[in-house]
Short mmCIF file of C-alpha atoms in Angstrom, two decimals:
data_model
loop_
_atom_site.label_atom_id
_atom_site.label_comp_id
_atom_site.label_asym_id
_atom_site.label_seq_id
_atom_site.Cartn_x
_atom_site.Cartn_y
_atom_site.Cartn_z
CA MET B 1 -34.60 -5.45 -13.08
CA PRO B 2 -32.83 -9.21 -11.89
CA THR B 3 -29.25 -9.26 -11.54
CA ASP B 4 -28.03 -11.09 -13.93
CA ARG B 5 -25.27 -14.52 -12.41
CA PRO B 6 -22.29 -14.87 -12.30
CA THR B 7 -21.99 -11.26 -10.25
CA VAL B 8 -18.65 -9.85 -11.02
CA PRO B 9 -17.76 -10.14 -8.24
CA GLU B 10 -18.44 -14.72 -8.10
CA LEU B 11 -16.40 -14.00 -12.01
CA VAL B 12 -14.02 -11.78 -9.64
CA GLN B 13 -13.33 -14.92 -6.72
CA ALA B 14 -14.00 -17.85 -9.88
CA VAL B 15 -10.63 -16.76 -11.13
CA ARG B 16 -9.12 -16.14 -7.19
CA GLU B 17 -9.98 -19.94 -6.76
CA PHE B 18 -9.04 -21.29 -9.90
CA ILE B 19 -5.17 -19.94 -9.75
CA GLU B 20 -5.25 -20.33 -5.59
CA ASN B 21 -6.80 -23.92 -6.28
CA GLU B 22 -5.30 -25.42 -9.43
CA VAL B 23 -2.91 -22.73 -10.96
CA GLN B 24 -0.38 -21.87 -7.82
CA PRO B 25 0.60 -25.31 -6.96
CA ALA B 26 2.46 -25.89 -10.54
CA LEU B 27 3.95 -22.71 -9.58
CA GLU B 28 7.48 -22.28 -8.28
CA GLY B 29 10.25 -20.04 -8.61
CA SER B 30 9.38 -16.28 -9.12
CA VAL B 31 6.44 -17.22 -11.43
CA ALA B 32 4.64 -18.86 -7.92
CA PHE B 33 5.79 -15.86 -5.78
CA HIS B 34 3.32 -13.41 -8.53
CA THR B 35 1.17 -15.48 -8.51
CA ARG B 36 0.28 -15.01 -5.04
CA VAL B 37 1.15 -11.39 -5.72
CA ALA B 38 -1.78 -12.31 -8.25
CA VAL B 39 -4.15 -13.82 -6.12
CA ASN B 40 -3.41 -11.09 -2.89
CA VAL B 41 -4.38 -8.29 -5.73
CA LEU B 42 -7.54 -10.61 -6.24
CA LYS B 43 -8.75 -10.13 -3.11
CA ILE B 44 -8.46 -6.77 -2.35
CA VAL B 45 -10.89 -6.57 -5.11
CA GLU B 46 -13.14 -8.55 -4.08
CA ARG B 47 -13.18 -7.02 -0.74
CA GLU B 48 -13.51 -3.24 -3.04
CA LEU B 49 -16.21 -4.53 -4.74
CA ALA B 50 -18.09 -6.02 -1.87
CA THR B 51 -17.36 -2.39 0.84
CA GLY B 52 -15.96 -0.54 -1.41
CA GLU B 53 -19.22 2.18 -1.76
CA ALA B 54 -20.80 1.95 1.98
CA LEU B 55 -17.14 2.83 2.67
CA ARG B 56 -16.53 6.33 0.20
CA ALA B 57 -20.72 7.00 1.34
CA GLY B 58 -18.98 7.13 5.05
CA GLU B 59 -15.84 8.90 3.84
CA ARG B 60 -17.70 11.18 2.65
CA GLU B 61 -20.38 11.96 5.82
CA ARG B 62 -18.02 12.57 7.88
CA LEU B 63 -15.70 15.17 5.35
CA VAL B 64 -19.53 16.86 6.11
CA ALA B 65 -19.07 16.93 9.38
CA LEU B 66 -15.66 18.20 8.98
CA LEU B 67 -16.11 20.86 6.53
CA GLY B 68 -19.00 22.20 7.64
CA ARG B 69 -20.06 21.84 4.06
CA ASP B 70 -21.72 19.41 1.98
CA GLY B 71 -20.47 18.51 -1.30
CA ASP B 72 -19.62 15.20 -3.46
CA LEU B 73 -16.35 12.98 -2.40
CA ASP B 74 -13.66 14.12 -4.29
CA GLU B 75 -14.87 18.30 -3.70
CA LEU B 76 -14.83 17.76 -0.05
CA ALA B 77 -11.58 15.72 -0.03
CA ASN B 78 -9.45 18.34 -2.14
CA GLU B 79 -10.82 21.24 0.61
CA LEU B 80 -9.15 19.13 2.86
CA ILE B 81 -5.84 18.94 1.52
CA GLU B 82 -5.77 22.01 0.65
CA GLY B 83 -6.79 23.29 3.81
CA ILE B 84 -3.31 20.38 5.67
CA ARG B 85 -1.26 22.18 3.31
CA ALA B 86 -2.11 25.80 3.52
CA GLY B 87 -1.60 24.90 7.12
CA ALA B 88 -5.76 26.14 8.12
CA MET B 89 -5.46 22.15 9.28
CA SER B 90 -3.51 20.53 11.80
CA VAL B 91 -3.03 17.55 13.88
CA ASP B 92 -3.95 19.68 16.86
CA THR B 93 -7.50 20.50 14.23
CA PRO B 94 -10.16 19.33 16.54
CA GLY B 95 -11.48 15.92 14.60
CA LEU B 96 -8.77 15.99 12.13
CA THR B 97 -6.95 12.78 13.33
CA ASP B 98 -10.29 10.91 14.08
CA HIS B 99 -11.78 11.09 10.39
CA LEU B 100 -8.04 10.47 9.12
CA ARG B 101 -7.25 6.87 10.82
CA ALA B 102 -11.93 5.92 10.51
CA THR B 103 -10.60 6.32 5.93
CA VAL B 104 -7.53 4.69 7.25
CA MET B 105 -8.87 2.13 9.12
CA ALA B 106 -11.66 2.07 5.91
CA LYS B 107 -8.80 1.20 3.18
CA LEU B 108 -6.95 -1.43 5.20
CA ALA B 109 -9.78 -3.09 5.53
CA ILE B 110 -9.70 -4.14 2.32
CA ASP B 111 -5.92 -3.51 1.24
CA ASN B 112 -4.50 -5.27 3.60
CA PRO B 113 -6.69 -6.64 7.07
CA ARG B 114 -3.84 -9.10 8.31
CA TYR B 115 -0.85 -5.06 8.77
CA LYS B 116 -0.18 -5.94 12.96
CA SER B 117 -0.99 -1.87 13.32
CA TYR B 118 -4.03 -2.29 11.31
CA GLN B 119 -5.38 -6.02 14.36
CA ARG B 120 -4.36 -3.90 16.96
CA ALA B 121 -6.06 -1.09 16.53
CA LEU B 122 -9.22 -2.94 15.74
CA GLU B 123 -8.66 -4.98 19.15
CA ARG B 124 -7.90 -2.10 21.37
CA ASP B 125 -11.63 -0.44 20.12
CA THR B 126 -13.03 -2.91 20.60
CA MET M 1 20.03 -4.38 -23.01
CA ALA M 2 20.28 -7.41 -21.91
CA GLN M 3 23.02 -9.08 -22.21
CA GLY M 4 23.87 -12.63 -22.42
CA HIS M 5 24.66 -14.53 -20.21
CA GLU M 6 27.75 -15.94 -21.88
CA ALA M 7 29.41 -12.84 -23.41
CA LEU M 8 28.97 -11.57 -19.37
CA ALA M 9 30.73 -15.18 -18.50
CA GLY M 10 33.27 -13.78 -21.46
CA GLY M 11 33.90 -10.56 -19.69
CA LEU M 12 33.99 -11.37 -16.67
CA THR M 13 36.83 -14.02 -17.33
CA ARG M 14 38.61 -11.12 -18.65
CA ALA M 15 38.37 -8.60 -15.80
CA LEU M 16 39.74 -11.30 -13.36
CA ALA M 17 42.88 -11.54 -15.69
CA ARG M 18 42.83 -8.04 -15.66
CA HIS M 19 41.74 -7.33 -12.03
CA LEU M 20 43.40 -10.92 -10.07
CA GLU M 21 45.94 -12.03 -11.99
CA ALA M 22 48.03 -12.23 -8.68
CA THR M 23 45.40 -14.72 -7.17
CA LEU M 24 44.06 -16.52 -10.11
CA GLY M 25 46.21 -16.17 -12.28
CA ALA M 26 46.79 -15.33 -16.01
CA GLN M 27 44.28 -17.30 -16.87
CA PRO M 28 41.12 -18.22 -14.91
CA GLU M 29 37.18 -19.38 -14.99
CA VAL M 30 33.86 -18.33 -14.02
CA THR M 31 32.04 -21.52 -12.94
CA ASP M 32 28.36 -21.50 -11.51
CA LEU M 33 27.22 -17.70 -13.44
CA ALA M 34 23.83 -17.20 -11.56
CA ARG M 35 21.39 -13.93 -11.97
CA LEU M 36 20.24 -13.56 -8.15
CA THR M 37 18.61 -10.35 -8.90
CA ALA M 38 17.17 -8.32 -11.27
CA GLY M 39 16.31 -4.87 -11.71
CA ALA M 40 17.12 -1.66 -13.79
CA ALA M 41 19.35 -0.68 -11.53
CA ASN M 42 20.94 -3.08 -10.03
CA GLU M 43 21.43 -6.80 -11.02
CA THR M 44 22.83 -10.11 -8.89
CA TRP M 45 24.87 -12.39 -10.00
CA ARG M 46 26.79 -15.25 -8.34
CA PHE M 47 29.60 -16.85 -9.16
CA ASP M 48 33.04 -18.96 -8.29
CA ALA M 49 36.16 -17.45 -9.69
CA LEU M 50 39.29 -20.44 -10.78
CA GLY M 51 42.77 -20.38 -11.33
CA ASN M 52 46.58 -20.79 -10.03
CA GLY M 53 44.37 -23.98 -7.76
CA GLU M 54 42.72 -21.07 -5.38
CA ARG M 55 38.37 -21.50 -6.26
CA ILE M 56 36.81 -17.76 -4.71
CA GLY M 57 33.18 -18.09 -4.58
CA CYS M 58 31.67 -14.14 -5.74
CA ILE M 59 29.14 -12.23 -6.19
CA LEU M 60 28.24 -9.22 -8.91
CA ARG M 61 26.33 -5.95 -8.83
CA ARG M 62 26.28 -4.22 -11.59
CA SER M 63 24.57 -1.28 -13.19
CA PRO M 64 23.32 -3.22 -16.22
CA ALA M 65 20.75 0.44 -17.48
CA SER M 66 24.49 1.74 -17.06
CA LEU M 67 25.86 -0.73 -20.19
CA SER M 68 23.30 1.47 -22.45
CA GLY M 69 24.85 5.26 -21.35
CA GLU M 70 21.16 5.54 -19.25
CA ALA M 71 21.57 6.94 -15.85
CA ALA M 72 19.54 4.00 -14.04
CA PRO M 73 16.19 5.26 -13.47
CA GLU M 74 15.60 7.23 -10.44
CA THR M 75 11.94 5.94 -10.36
CA SER M 76 11.46 2.98 -10.87
CA GLU M 77 12.99 1.07 -7.74
CA GLY M 78 12.49 2.52 -4.01
CA ALA M 79 14.20 6.47 -4.55
CA SER M 80 17.49 6.29 -5.66
CA GLU M 81 18.34 9.83 -3.62
CA THR M 82 22.25 9.52 -4.00
CA ASN M 83 24.80 9.69 -7.13
CA LEU M 84 27.06 7.51 -5.94
CA GLY M 85 27.39 5.06 -8.70
CA LYS M 86 28.89 1.18 -8.73
CA ALA M 87 32.53 2.22 -7.80
CA GLY M 88 31.56 5.25 -4.82
CA GLU M 89 29.09 2.15 -3.77
CA ALA M 90 32.08 -0.02 -3.45
CA ALA M 91 34.03 3.14 -2.27
CA VAL M 92 31.92 3.82 0.98
CA GLN M 93 31.06 -0.91 1.88
CA GLN M 94 35.05 -1.38 2.05
CA ALA M 95 35.76 1.41 4.08
CA ALA M 96 33.02 0.41 6.45
CA ARG M 97 34.13 -3.00 6.54
CA GLU M 98 38.15 -1.49 7.52
CA ALA M 99 35.73 0.61 10.03
CA GLY M 100 35.09 -3.13 11.80
CA VAL M 101 31.22 -3.63 9.94
CA ALA M 102 30.85 -6.94 9.28
CA ALA M 103 30.47 -6.51 5.19
CA ALA M 104 31.54 -9.12 1.85
CA GLU M 105 35.14 -7.46 0.72
CA VAL M 106 35.37 -5.91 -2.04
CA LEU M 107 37.90 -7.56 -4.74
CA PHE M 108 37.77 -5.54 -7.72
CA VAL M 109 35.99 -2.70 -9.75
CA LEU M 110 34.66 -2.84 -13.13
CA ASP M 111 36.11 -0.60 -15.28
CA ALA M 112 35.31 1.16 -18.63
CA GLU M 113 37.75 -1.63 -20.21
CA ASP M 114 35.89 -4.35 -19.01
CA GLY M 115 32.68 -3.52 -20.85
CA LEU M 116 30.42 -4.82 -18.50
CA GLY M 117 29.29 -0.87 -16.89
CA GLU M 118 29.52 0.14 -13.64
CA GLY M 119 29.52 -2.84 -10.89
CA TYR M 120 31.49 -4.76 -8.43
CA VAL M 121 32.67 -7.24 -7.47
CA MET M 122 32.64 -8.77 -3.66
CA ALA M 123 33.60 -12.09 -1.96
CA ARG M 124 30.70 -14.28 -1.08
CA LEU M 125 29.65 -15.07 2.06
CA GLU M 126 26.85 -17.12 3.05
CA GLY M 127 24.32 -16.30 5.39
CA GLU M 128 20.39 -15.70 5.96
CA THR M 129 18.35 -12.65 4.70
CA ILE M 130 14.94 -13.05 5.48
CA PRO M 131 14.00 -11.05 7.54
CA ARG M 132 10.58 -13.82 8.71
CA ARG M 133 12.70 -16.90 9.00
CA ILE M 134 15.86 -14.10 11.58
CA LEU M 135 12.59 -13.27 13.28
CA ARG M 136 11.35 -17.12 13.76
CA ASP M 137 13.08 -19.64 12.48
CA PRO M 138 14.53 -21.87 16.71
CA GLU M 139 17.79 -21.69 14.91
CA TYR M 140 18.04 -17.73 15.64
CA ALA M 141 16.23 -17.33 19.00
CA GLU M 142 19.40 -16.93 21.06
CA LEU M 143 20.86 -14.17 17.75
CA ARG M 144 17.40 -12.73 18.32
CA THR M 145 18.37 -11.62 22.00
CA HIS M 146 21.16 -9.88 20.85
CA LEU M 147 20.81 -8.63 17.40
CA ALA M 148 19.86 -5.28 18.24
CA HIS M 149 22.65 -4.39 20.46
CA ASP M 150 24.86 -6.18 17.77
CA CYS M 151 23.14 -3.15 15.15
CA GLY M 152 24.03 -0.48 17.42
CA ARG M 153 27.28 -1.07 17.53
CA THR M 154 27.26 -2.11 13.43
CA LEU M 155 26.38 1.71 13.19
CA ALA M 156 28.73 3.14 15.51
CA GLN M 157 30.82 1.70 14.35
CA LEU M 158 30.05 2.80 10.57
CA HIS M 159 28.94 6.09 11.66
CA SER M 160 33.20 6.33 12.17
CA VAL M 161 34.11 6.05 8.92
CA ASP M 162 36.10 9.68 7.83
CA PRO M 163 34.00 10.89 4.97
CA ASP M 164 37.04 12.26 4.07
CA ARG M 165 38.47 8.98 3.03
CA LEU M 166 35.79 8.72 0.17
CA PRO M 167 34.84 9.63 -3.09
CA ALA M 168 32.50 12.40 -2.25
CA LEU M 169 28.97 11.68 -1.24
CA ASN M 170 25.71 13.54 -1.22
CA ARG M 171 24.14 15.73 1.34
CA MET M 172 21.00 14.00 2.20
CA GLY M 173 20.13 15.49 5.44
CA ALA M 174 16.39 16.33 6.64
CA ALA M 175 15.91 20.13 5.37
CA GLU M 176 17.16 17.75 1.40
CA GLN M 177 14.94 14.92 1.82
CA LEU M 178 11.31 17.31 3.04
CA THR M 179 12.33 18.70 0.14
CA ARG M 180 13.34 15.81 -2.32
CA TYR M 181 10.46 13.36 -0.94
CA GLY M 182 7.41 15.89 -0.80
CA GLU M 183 8.31 17.34 -3.98
CA ILE M 184 8.01 13.56 -5.79
CA TYR M 185 5.06 12.81 -3.32
CA ARG M 186 2.76 16.08 -4.34
CA ALA M 187 4.29 15.54 -8.73
CA PHE M 188 2.14 12.10 -8.23
CA GLY M 189 -1.20 14.08 -7.82
CA GLN M 190 -2.44 11.20 -5.50
CA PRO M 191 -3.08 13.28 -2.34
CA VAL M 192 -2.81 11.26 1.13
CA PRO M 193 -3.77 14.25 3.66
CA VAL M 194 -1.72 12.01 6.25
CA PHE M 195 1.27 11.94 4.11
CA ASP M 196 0.52 16.28 3.81
CA LEU M 197 0.19 15.94 8.19
CA ALA M 198 4.22 14.27 8.54
CA LEU M 199 5.43 16.58 6.19
CA ARG M 200 3.87 19.08 8.05
CA TRP M 201 5.10 17.28 11.73
CA LEU M 202 9.23 16.81 9.90
CA ALA M 203 9.09 20.72 9.23
CA ASP M 204 8.11 22.31 11.73
CA ARG M 205 10.50 19.76 14.48
CA ARG M 206 13.60 20.00 11.68
CA ARG M 207 16.57 20.75 14.02
CA ASP M 208 19.97 20.27 12.30
CA PRO M 209 21.50 17.21 13.29
CA GLN M 210 24.38 16.89 16.23
CA ARG M 211 27.27 15.94 13.43
CA LEU M 212 27.29 14.25 10.17
CA ALA M 213 28.08 11.20 9.34
CA VAL M 214 28.77 7.98 6.41
CA VAL M 215 24.93 7.06 6.28
CA HIS M 216 24.00 3.49 4.84
CA GLY M 217 20.01 4.85 4.28
CA ASP M 218 18.82 1.59 3.68
CA PHE M 219 20.14 0.15 7.72
CA ARG M 220 16.72 -2.15 7.77
CA ASN M 221 15.59 -6.55 8.43
CA GLY M 222 15.77 -7.33 4.91
CA ASN M 223 19.83 -5.97 4.37
CA LEU M 224 21.10 -7.57 6.37
CA MET M 225 22.23 -11.28 6.86
CA VAL M 226 23.17 -13.46 9.72
CA GLY M 227 24.30 -16.57 11.14
CA PRO M 228 23.20 -18.13 14.70
CA GLU M 229 26.10 -16.38 15.47
CA GLY M 230 25.40 -12.58 14.44
CA ILE M 231 25.59 -10.19 12.00
CA ARG M 232 27.85 -11.53 9.26
CA ALA M 233 27.31 -8.43 6.09
CA VAL M 234 25.29 -5.50 5.88
CA LEU M 235 24.17 -6.17 1.94
CA ASP M 236 22.58 -3.21 -0.63
CA TRP M 237 25.12 0.20 -0.53
CA GLU M 238 24.01 1.83 -2.58
CA LEU M 239 21.87 4.50 -0.50
CA ALA M 240 24.95 5.34 1.37
CA HIS M 241 25.01 8.79 1.54
CA LEU M 242 26.37 12.48 4.40
CA GLY M 243 23.71 12.91 6.57
CA ASP M 244 22.04 12.57 10.55
CA PRO M 245 23.96 9.19 11.59
CA MET M 246 20.69 9.29 14.14
CA GLU M 247 18.18 7.98 10.49
CA ASP M 248 20.21 4.82 10.37
CA LEU M 249 19.07 4.68 13.80
CA GLY M 250 15.80 5.60 13.44
CA TRP M 251 15.18 3.58 10.03
CA LEU M 252 15.84 0.45 11.53
CA CYS M 253 12.86 1.10 13.44
CA VAL M 254 9.66 1.96 10.96
CA THR M 255 7.12 -0.12 11.78
CA SER M 256 7.17 -1.41 7.89
CA TRP M 257 10.55 -3.23 8.54
CA ARG M 258 9.13 -5.55 11.80
CA PHE M 259 7.41 -8.23 10.03
CA GLY M 260 3.87 -8.08 11.73
CA GLU M 261 6.39 -8.57 15.09
CA ILE M 262 5.65 -5.53 16.21
CA ASP M 263 6.16 -5.28 20.31
CA HIS M 264 9.83 -5.76 18.97
CA PRO M 265 10.73 -1.76 17.17
CA VAL M 266 14.14 -2.55 16.51
CA GLY M 267 13.91 -4.63 13.08
CA GLY M 268 10.42 -6.62 14.42
CA PHE M 269 13.23 -8.41 16.91
CA GLY M 270 14.96 -6.24 19.59
CA GLN M 271 14.59 -3.06 21.93
CA ARG M 272 15.15 0.68 21.46
CA GLU M 273 16.96 0.25 24.52
CA ASP M 274 19.51 -2.59 22.79
CA LEU M 275 20.17 -0.72 20.11
CA PHE M 276 21.02 2.90 21.60
CA ALA M 277 22.87 0.80 24.72
CA GLY M 278 25.11 -1.36 21.55
CA TYR M 279 26.01 2.03 19.64
CA GLU M 280 26.74 4.74 22.94
CA ALA M 281 29.10 0.63 24.33
CA ALA M 282 30.52 1.06 20.43
CA GLY M 283 31.85 4.93 21.15
CA GLY M 284 28.89 5.79 18.41
CA GLY M 285 27.77 9.30 21.21
CA GLY M 286 24.61 9.38 23.20
CA VAL M 287 21.60 8.89 21.14
CA ASP M 288 18.89 11.10 21.65
CA PRO M 289 15.22 9.71 21.71
CA ASP M 290 13.06 12.15 19.98
CA ALA M 291 15.53 12.57 17.40
CA VAL M 292 15.21 9.14 16.16
CA ARG M 293 12.10 9.31 16.91
CA TYR M 294 12.10 11.92 14.67
CA TRP M 295 13.27 9.64 11.56
CA GLU M 296 11.38 6.95 12.08
CA VAL M 297 8.55 8.66 11.36
CA PHE M 298 10.09 9.97 8.04
CA GLY M 299 11.04 6.76 7.34
CA THR M 300 7.42 5.61 8.00
CA LEU M 301 6.85 8.12 5.90
CA LYS M 302 8.91 7.52 2.84
CA TRP M 303 8.44 4.08 2.54
CA GLY M 304 4.97 5.16 2.50
CA ILE M 305 6.12 7.42 -0.76
CA MET M 306 8.27 4.57 -1.60
CA CYS M 307 5.19 1.94 -2.50
CA MET M 308 4.10 5.28 -4.53
CA ILE M 309 7.09 5.75 -6.42
CA MET M 310 7.06 1.18 -7.19
CA THR M 311 3.62 1.15 -7.87
CA HIS M 312 3.30 4.78 -10.42
CA SER M 313 6.67 3.25 -12.00
CA HIS M 314 4.14 -0.02 -13.38
CA LEU M 315 0.91 2.78 -14.23
CA SER M 316 3.24 4.68 -15.79
CA GLY M 317 3.95 2.01 -18.20
CA MET M 318 7.84 1.79 -17.33
CA ALA M 319 8.21 -1.50 -15.50
CA ARG M 320 4.69 -3.31 -15.52
CA SER M 321 4.84 -6.12 -12.76
CA VAL M 322 2.07 -7.17 -10.73
CA GLU M 323 4.14 -6.49 -8.03
CA LYS M 324 4.61 -2.87 -8.64
CA ALA M 325 0.57 -3.13 -9.43
CA ALA M 326 0.21 -4.82 -5.69
CA ILE M 327 2.98 -2.55 -3.95
CA GLY M 328 1.06 1.05 -3.97
CA ARG M 329 -2.91 -0.79 -2.14
CA ARG M 330 0.44 -0.58 0.90
CA VAL M 331 -0.11 2.87 1.13
CA SER M 332 -2.42 2.08 3.64
CA GLU M 333 -0.06 -0.09 5.59
CA THR M 334 2.33 4.19 6.04
CA GLU M 335 -0.72 5.76 6.72
CA LEU M 336 -1.35 3.83 10.19
CA ASP M 337 1.39 3.96 11.28
CA LEU M 338 2.23 7.45 10.63
CA LEU M 339 -1.14 8.59 12.38
CA ASN M 340 0.22 6.22 15.15
CA LEU M 341 3.28 8.06 15.56
CA LEU M 342 2.03 11.78 15.68
CA THR M 343 -1.22 11.93 17.67
#
């Protein structure tokens, strides 16, 4: 089945560009500030639409390896949190913080790739 | 709930006549009234008070929720972890000022007869408060070389305040705060594994403080008003409480308050050694770097939970705003910073 265009990412991009290029320059004060926030929100949406699914698949695969069983992402994430809350897993559990770091890095790639700690971590990894 | 501009100006005029008659005479005037910040728990207004040939630049800080008899909504803008009230806030600010801390002079506290809700009026000071300017403007280049040391001195002075001179402050040590923030976080039903690891780490390493002191509770870049010469005023005293003095030093070092200048752990402008040296030189006592680090971890977690609180106040419909929606996506920033601290 051919994909109808514009696609959802293309529509969101069009709205974001309109606000950024045409609305924002005409505003000042707190409305201008909140409009800048709104543009940033749309950028998050664009990044999540582009890579969110792959990131969730990656998280699930790492959880399967860490917990040693198959399941869907919600199930496995619940098992992880219960393990930590019960004290069965801690910062010393092999593989746990590596998994959490990979998950957090993937989230930051969507939420705020300009965050300094994130950029520093990327530099360290390369 | 919101009082009109003119009603507020009229109310303030009557309050000035009651509280500042000695200075302004019986018929003072209020001019240039303008709101600086709005919020359910806090409103800030600026105005000038005229009378007897005097002109006093003023700031009114008040809790609009107190007007309608509602309790300030504790989850709308950071967790108000104390029930300090505006009168208590004014008392701490004034006591800190008398101990040598740069803080605006409290002129008077509103009372029931004023009919303006809970609040107080202070002298208006001028200076820079925007963190990115403090960190990047050439005008503050020299300031940045000693600001961490100045912060150490300021905190030592604050922590020298005798709590017995103040209205009863809530005791919020590590144990009380662990319980409180743990409960708030878990009630959202939105598990963040790194937060659970941090809560566990903090519970395992909890120590009794060497002493209890009057703690500011939100001493960070963003709540400092500076000039090129130094700190002009410490702002926002509403989270003051009785606690471990090292909490204030740790909170100032939280990565979120470095505004991108992550190699300058103290507020984005300085090094820990300078902060500690300023604290010790001003008689604050020896600083235990591990205790400061403990509170830096705690502060990073608290800021993450505060982001959740703000975003959930939007999601629940209590305070719909795109800004509050967006801040929920800053939780991941604190997760990475926590992992860096814990591993």
